[in-house]
Amino acid sequence: MSSDNLFAALRAAFPADLDATAIEVADGEAPLSYSWRDLERATAMLANLLESLELPAGSRVAVQTEKSVEALMLYLAVLRAGFVYLPLNTAYQAAEIEYFIGNAEPAVVVCAPKNFGWVSKLAFKAGTRHVFTLGDDRSGSLLERASHQGDQHVPAVRGADDLAAILYTSGTTGRSKGAMLTHGNMLSNARTLKAYWGWQPGDVLVHALPIFHVHGLFVAIHGALLNGSKMIWLAKFDPKRVLAALPRATVFMGVPTLYVRLLAEPGLTRAACSGMRLFVAGSAPLLPETFNAWRERTGQAILERYGMSETVMLTSNPYDPADGERRAGTVGFPLPRVQLRVRDEGRDCPRGEIGGIEVKGPNVFAGYWRLPEKTKEEFTDDGWFKTGDVGRIDERGYVCIVGRSKDLIISGGYNVYPAEIEGYINDMPGVAESAVVGVPHPDFGEAVVAVVVPRAGAQLEGAAIAAALKAQIANFKVPKLVELVQELPRNTMGKVQKNLLRERHKGLFATG
Ligand code: MCA
Ligand code: AMP
């Protein structure tokens, strides 16, 4: 029977020589490498373990572990066995994890050994039957249990419309929603990018991103695997180690913060990058000054692209010069098979005019997990997905993102939803109300800032509010500054004027 299982397609691209190196770990004390055969065998054993649990079809496998090659193998094994992968940011704390597990009801949860106590308690409470551990040093019950399994496994037959992964994101409003991505969404996008970015024999990818979001998990990993390409693997981004790896590599992908930090390294030179074919940036706006500084230092133009958890990749600056130059401040053209339009008040905007970005294509997700009404709201009647991004198409057809209609801050490539942080602050004793905004930051692109109004007579301190938040939520969401004020600026409708707060604080982290 024919199958659209994403793993099977990736597996089919493994090189003939299975003993060649697939992954070289470049940040451990001792060099460590994994062959294609290791990937094949370990994913088979893990898939057999999952199958031995006799899980219902469509079961979710939620994973919060440190980045490791074994964690990647687990992702591939979940695809291979035909279950649904649910990656979770390692920075999430108990309240965040409780929400995701409660909402997704995973049959299996895999966590770091040090978190087993609290994670298993939350998981068992939510009805999860199996909780395994996986450490970044190959420790834990998952690999121990898998070691007793056979190393042969036939990938489960899955159709293009079958679910492969759920990624939690807040969409345009409200609480975090699970974006359901199918095998077909991801495979079609991976194939499009393979062709558009000219993946070729001999390519080697430096992988330095986290593997719980679209950029590191899908764009980078699917790209390398679908090309049978070796990865040089860094569990944590370290600019010096990336630079040391570049002479053995051809492709690098990063959020803008990674490029800013690499630019701060004197070792970033034309010579260091001379073997590199492609630098890709995305997940947040790449400032033209970063694009220009990079070109000056390395002689190479970063290729900026744009995507979302709900859609994987949507647009890309051209790879092939015959298709045009890479233009700073733009995210390029809609990818082949992706349709994109800019709309305002129910009509298509002429070139140059600003409106909401809407998209269609085989890459667009299957909807929000158990939220058919919300899903409907985020699509137009004629089937276009409303991205919540605001932009225009310039005279040459390049898409430019000029803002967001969704209240979202992107800090160092991570999304922060102001309403969530405001909720935590407003629940604190002595707080009357608060407003959270993003302001320019030289390292993170945007930084989270909270403006808080105390209740009459309450004695509050900004630093204490930040410390209390740090104990509750992922550290990257914690405001870099908490300002106390007597009142928030409001318009005549009573709505908080966040633009005024952003304006007031825009120079807060300015350098020079
Ligand atoms: C770390 N910190 C941050 C961030 N990261 N603060 C704000 N924003 C951040 N992104 C703070 C921590 O809270 C901590 O502060 C201090 O920095 C050190 O933490 P550490 O973990 O050591 O930081 P780091 O290793 O320097 O991390 C910075 C980073 C990381 C490497 C830029 O944030 C990162 O890997 N970002 C990539 C995110 C990503 O992959 N996004 C793709 C999403 P304290 O000590 O005070 O607690 S996919 C997507 O958006 C779409 C679909 C797309 O188009 O790709
Ligand atoms: P996520 O919810 O993590 O999927 O984040 C998706 C959002 O990231 C998009 O809706 C955009 O707002 C933003 N984004 C991704 N790539 C870019 C880019 N190259 N430039 C500007 N914004 C981007």
Tab-separated table of C-alpha atoms in Angstrom, residues 212-380:
chain	number	residue	atom	x	y	z
A	212	PHE	CA	10.991	22.073	19.724
A	213	HIS	CA	9.924	24.618	17.085
A	214	VAL	CA	9.358	24.670	13.347
A	215	HIS	CA	12.711	26.267	12.494
A	216	GLY	CA	15.067	23.778	14.169
A	217	LEU	CA	12.848	20.685	14.074
A	218	PHE	CA	11.285	20.884	10.634
A	219	VAL	CA	12.995	23.380	8.336
A	220	ALA	CA	16.541	22.460	9.307
A	221	ILE	CA	16.218	18.732	10.062
A	222	HIS	CA	13.842	17.804	7.237
A	223	GLY	CA	16.063	19.767	4.850
A	224	ALA	CA	19.187	17.852	5.808
A	225	LEU	CA	17.546	14.419	6.032
A	226	LEU	CA	15.624	14.746	2.781
A	227	ASN	CA	18.938	15.498	1.106
A	228	GLY	CA	20.803	12.683	2.865
A	229	SER	CA	23.055	15.389	4.284
A	230	LYS	CA	25.254	15.208	7.339
A	231	MET	CA	24.505	17.506	10.270
A	232	ILE	CA	27.069	19.058	12.588
A	233	TRP	CA	25.062	19.155	15.785
A	234	LEU	CA	25.330	21.691	18.605
A	235	ALA	CA	23.056	21.091	21.578
A	236	LYS	CA	23.353	24.761	22.492
A	237	PHE	CA	24.092	27.730	20.271
A	238	ASP	CA	27.649	28.914	20.840
A	239	PRO	CA	29.021	31.359	18.255
A	240	LYS	CA	32.614	30.151	18.628
A	241	ARG	CA	31.641	26.530	18.066
A	242	VAL	CA	29.510	27.493	15.058
A	243	LEU	CA	32.474	29.348	13.579
A	244	ALA	CA	34.712	26.351	14.211
A	245	ALA	CA	32.234	24.136	12.330
A	246	LEU	CA	31.728	26.377	9.283
A	247	PRO	CA	34.811	25.197	7.342
A	248	ARG	CA	33.328	21.675	7.312
A	249	ALA	CA	29.814	22.832	6.402
A	250	THR	CA	27.790	24.423	3.611
A	251	VAL	CA	24.430	25.433	5.159
A	252	PHE	CA	23.493	27.279	8.363
A	253	MET	CA	20.075	28.317	9.657
A	254	GLY	CA	19.363	30.717	12.496
A	255	VAL	CA	17.049	33.264	14.037
A	256	PRO	CA	18.327	36.874	13.742
A	257	THR	CA	19.814	36.810	17.275
A	258	LEU	CA	22.210	34.062	16.170
A	259	TYR	CA	23.480	36.263	13.331
A	260	VAL	CA	23.847	39.260	15.646
A	261	ARG	CA	25.904	37.149	18.055
A	262	LEU	CA	28.050	35.669	15.270
A	263	LEU	CA	28.759	39.193	14.015
A	264	ALA	CA	30.222	40.012	17.436
A	265	GLU	CA	32.935	37.382	16.825
A	266	PRO	CA	36.163	38.691	15.271
A	267	GLY	CA	36.613	35.218	13.750
A	268	LEU	CA	33.645	35.801	11.438
A	269	THR	CA	35.452	36.558	8.194
A	270	ARG	CA	35.143	35.952	4.482
A	271	ALA	CA	37.656	33.121	4.789
A	272	ALA	CA	35.726	31.445	7.620
A	273	CYS	CA	32.624	31.366	5.426
A	274	SER	CA	34.266	30.630	2.092
A	275	GLY	CA	32.940	27.057	1.908
A	276	MET	CA	29.417	28.064	2.897
A	277	ARG	CA	26.691	27.901	0.272
A	278	LEU	CA	23.714	29.209	2.206
A	279	PHE	CA	22.863	31.201	5.332
A	280	VAL	CA	19.126	31.194	6.129
A	281	ALA	CA	17.394	33.495	8.636
A	282	GLY	CA	13.822	33.554	9.880
A	283	SER	CA	11.347	33.343	12.788
A	284	ALA	CA	11.663	37.095	13.406
A	285	PRO	CA	12.543	40.135	11.290
A	286	LEU	CA	16.184	40.310	10.212
A	287	LEU	CA	17.225	43.950	10.468
A	288	PRO	CA	18.682	45.381	7.248
A	289	GLU	CA	21.701	46.504	9.299
A	290	THR	CA	22.382	42.851	10.248
A	291	PHE	CA	21.926	41.759	6.618
A	292	ASN	CA	24.325	44.488	5.450
A	293	ALA	CA	26.928	43.908	8.166
A	294	TRP	CA	26.914	40.197	7.335
A	295	ARG	CA	27.414	40.841	3.643
A	296	GLU	CA	30.271	43.213	4.375
A	297	ARG	CA	32.050	40.791	6.695
A	298	THR	CA	31.468	37.518	4.851
A	299	GLY	CA	30.669	38.485	1.270
A	300	GLN	CA	27.428	36.490	1.552
A	301	ALA	CA	23.802	37.623	1.509
A	302	ILE	CA	21.663	35.978	4.189
A	303	LEU	CA	18.525	34.437	2.712
A	304	GLU	CA	15.542	35.557	4.785
A	305	ARG	CA	12.349	33.534	4.713
A	306	TYR	CA	9.009	33.687	6.533
A	307	GLY	CA	6.790	31.035	8.061
A	308	MET	CA	4.551	30.053	10.946
A	309	SER	CA	3.811	27.021	13.075
A	310	GLU	CA	0.459	26.754	11.278
A	311	THR	CA	1.934	26.817	7.796
A	312	VAL	CA	5.590	25.810	7.955
A	313	MET	CA	7.399	27.971	5.360
A	314	LEU	CA	5.505	30.499	3.241
A	315	THR	CA	7.940	32.789	1.464
A	316	SER	CA	11.634	32.932	0.718
A	317	ASN	CA	14.089	35.321	-0.785
A	318	PRO	CA	15.493	33.825	-3.968
A	319	TYR	CA	18.279	31.283	-3.784
A	320	ASP	CA	19.067	31.390	-7.471
A	321	PRO	CA	20.304	34.840	-8.587
A	322	ALA	CA	18.381	34.275	-11.831
A	323	ASP	CA	15.194	34.618	-9.750
A	324	GLY	CA	16.309	37.945	-8.295
A	325	GLU	CA	18.500	39.405	-5.566
A	326	ARG	CA	18.051	38.826	-1.834
A	327	ARG	CA	16.508	42.029	-0.562
A	328	ALA	CA	17.062	43.186	3.000
A	329	GLY	CA	13.863	44.015	4.846
A	330	THR	CA	11.797	41.623	2.739
A	331	VAL	CA	10.910	37.953	3.135
A	332	GLY	CA	11.018	37.316	-0.602
A	333	PHE	CA	8.471	35.594	-2.823
A	334	PRO	CA	5.719	33.095	-2.004
A	335	LEU	CA	7.266	29.622	-2.296
A	336	PRO	CA	6.178	27.398	-5.183
A	337	ARG	CA	2.712	25.936	-4.407
A	338	VAL	CA	2.050	28.622	-1.762
A	339	GLN	CA	-0.519	31.289	-2.614
A	340	LEU	CA	-0.289	34.575	-0.742
A	341	ARG	CA	-2.466	37.663	-0.874
A	342	VAL	CA	-2.637	40.947	1.013
A	343	ARG	CA	-6.166	41.994	1.929
A	344	ASP	CA	-7.824	45.030	3.378
A	345	GLU	CA	-11.548	45.425	3.977
A	346	GLY	CA	-12.436	42.416	1.858
A	347	ARG	CA	-10.430	43.309	-1.253
A	348	ASP	CA	-6.979	42.515	-2.579
A	349	CYS	CA	-4.545	45.371	-1.957
A	350	PRO	CA	-2.757	46.760	-4.987
A	351	ARG	CA	1.044	46.372	-4.996
A	352	GLY	CA	2.637	48.550	-2.325
A	353	GLU	CA	-0.469	48.841	-0.153
A	354	ILE	CA	-0.530	47.445	3.351
A	355	GLY	CA	-3.010	44.802	4.523
A	356	GLY	CA	-3.426	41.459	6.261
A	357	ILE	CA	-1.423	38.552	4.848
A	358	GLU	CA	-3.518	35.503	3.903
A	359	VAL	CA	-2.220	32.205	2.548
A	360	LYS	CA	-3.281	28.937	0.945
A	361	GLY	CA	-1.384	25.799	-0.007
A	362	PRO	CA	-0.600	22.163	0.779
A	363	ASN	CA	1.540	23.408	3.670
A	364	VAL	CA	-1.371	25.030	5.537
A	365	PHE	CA	-2.288	23.125	8.713
A	366	ALA	CA	-5.355	20.994	9.387
A	367	GLY	CA	-6.738	23.289	12.111
A	368	TYR	CA	-6.391	23.897	15.840
A	369	TRP	CA	-6.570	20.847	18.098
A	370	ARG	CA	-10.143	20.356	19.297
A	371	LEU	CA	-11.082	23.950	18.370
A	372	PRO	CA	-13.204	23.782	15.198
A	373	GLU	CA	-14.824	27.165	15.884
A	374	LYS	CA	-11.511	28.961	16.427
A	375	THR	CA	-10.136	27.260	13.338
A	376	LYS	CA	-13.066	28.567	11.321
A	377	GLU	CA	-12.515	32.101	12.604
A	378	GLU	CA	-8.924	32.110	11.371
A	379	PHE	CA	-9.861	31.158	7.814
A	380	THR	CA	-11.766	33.327	5.337
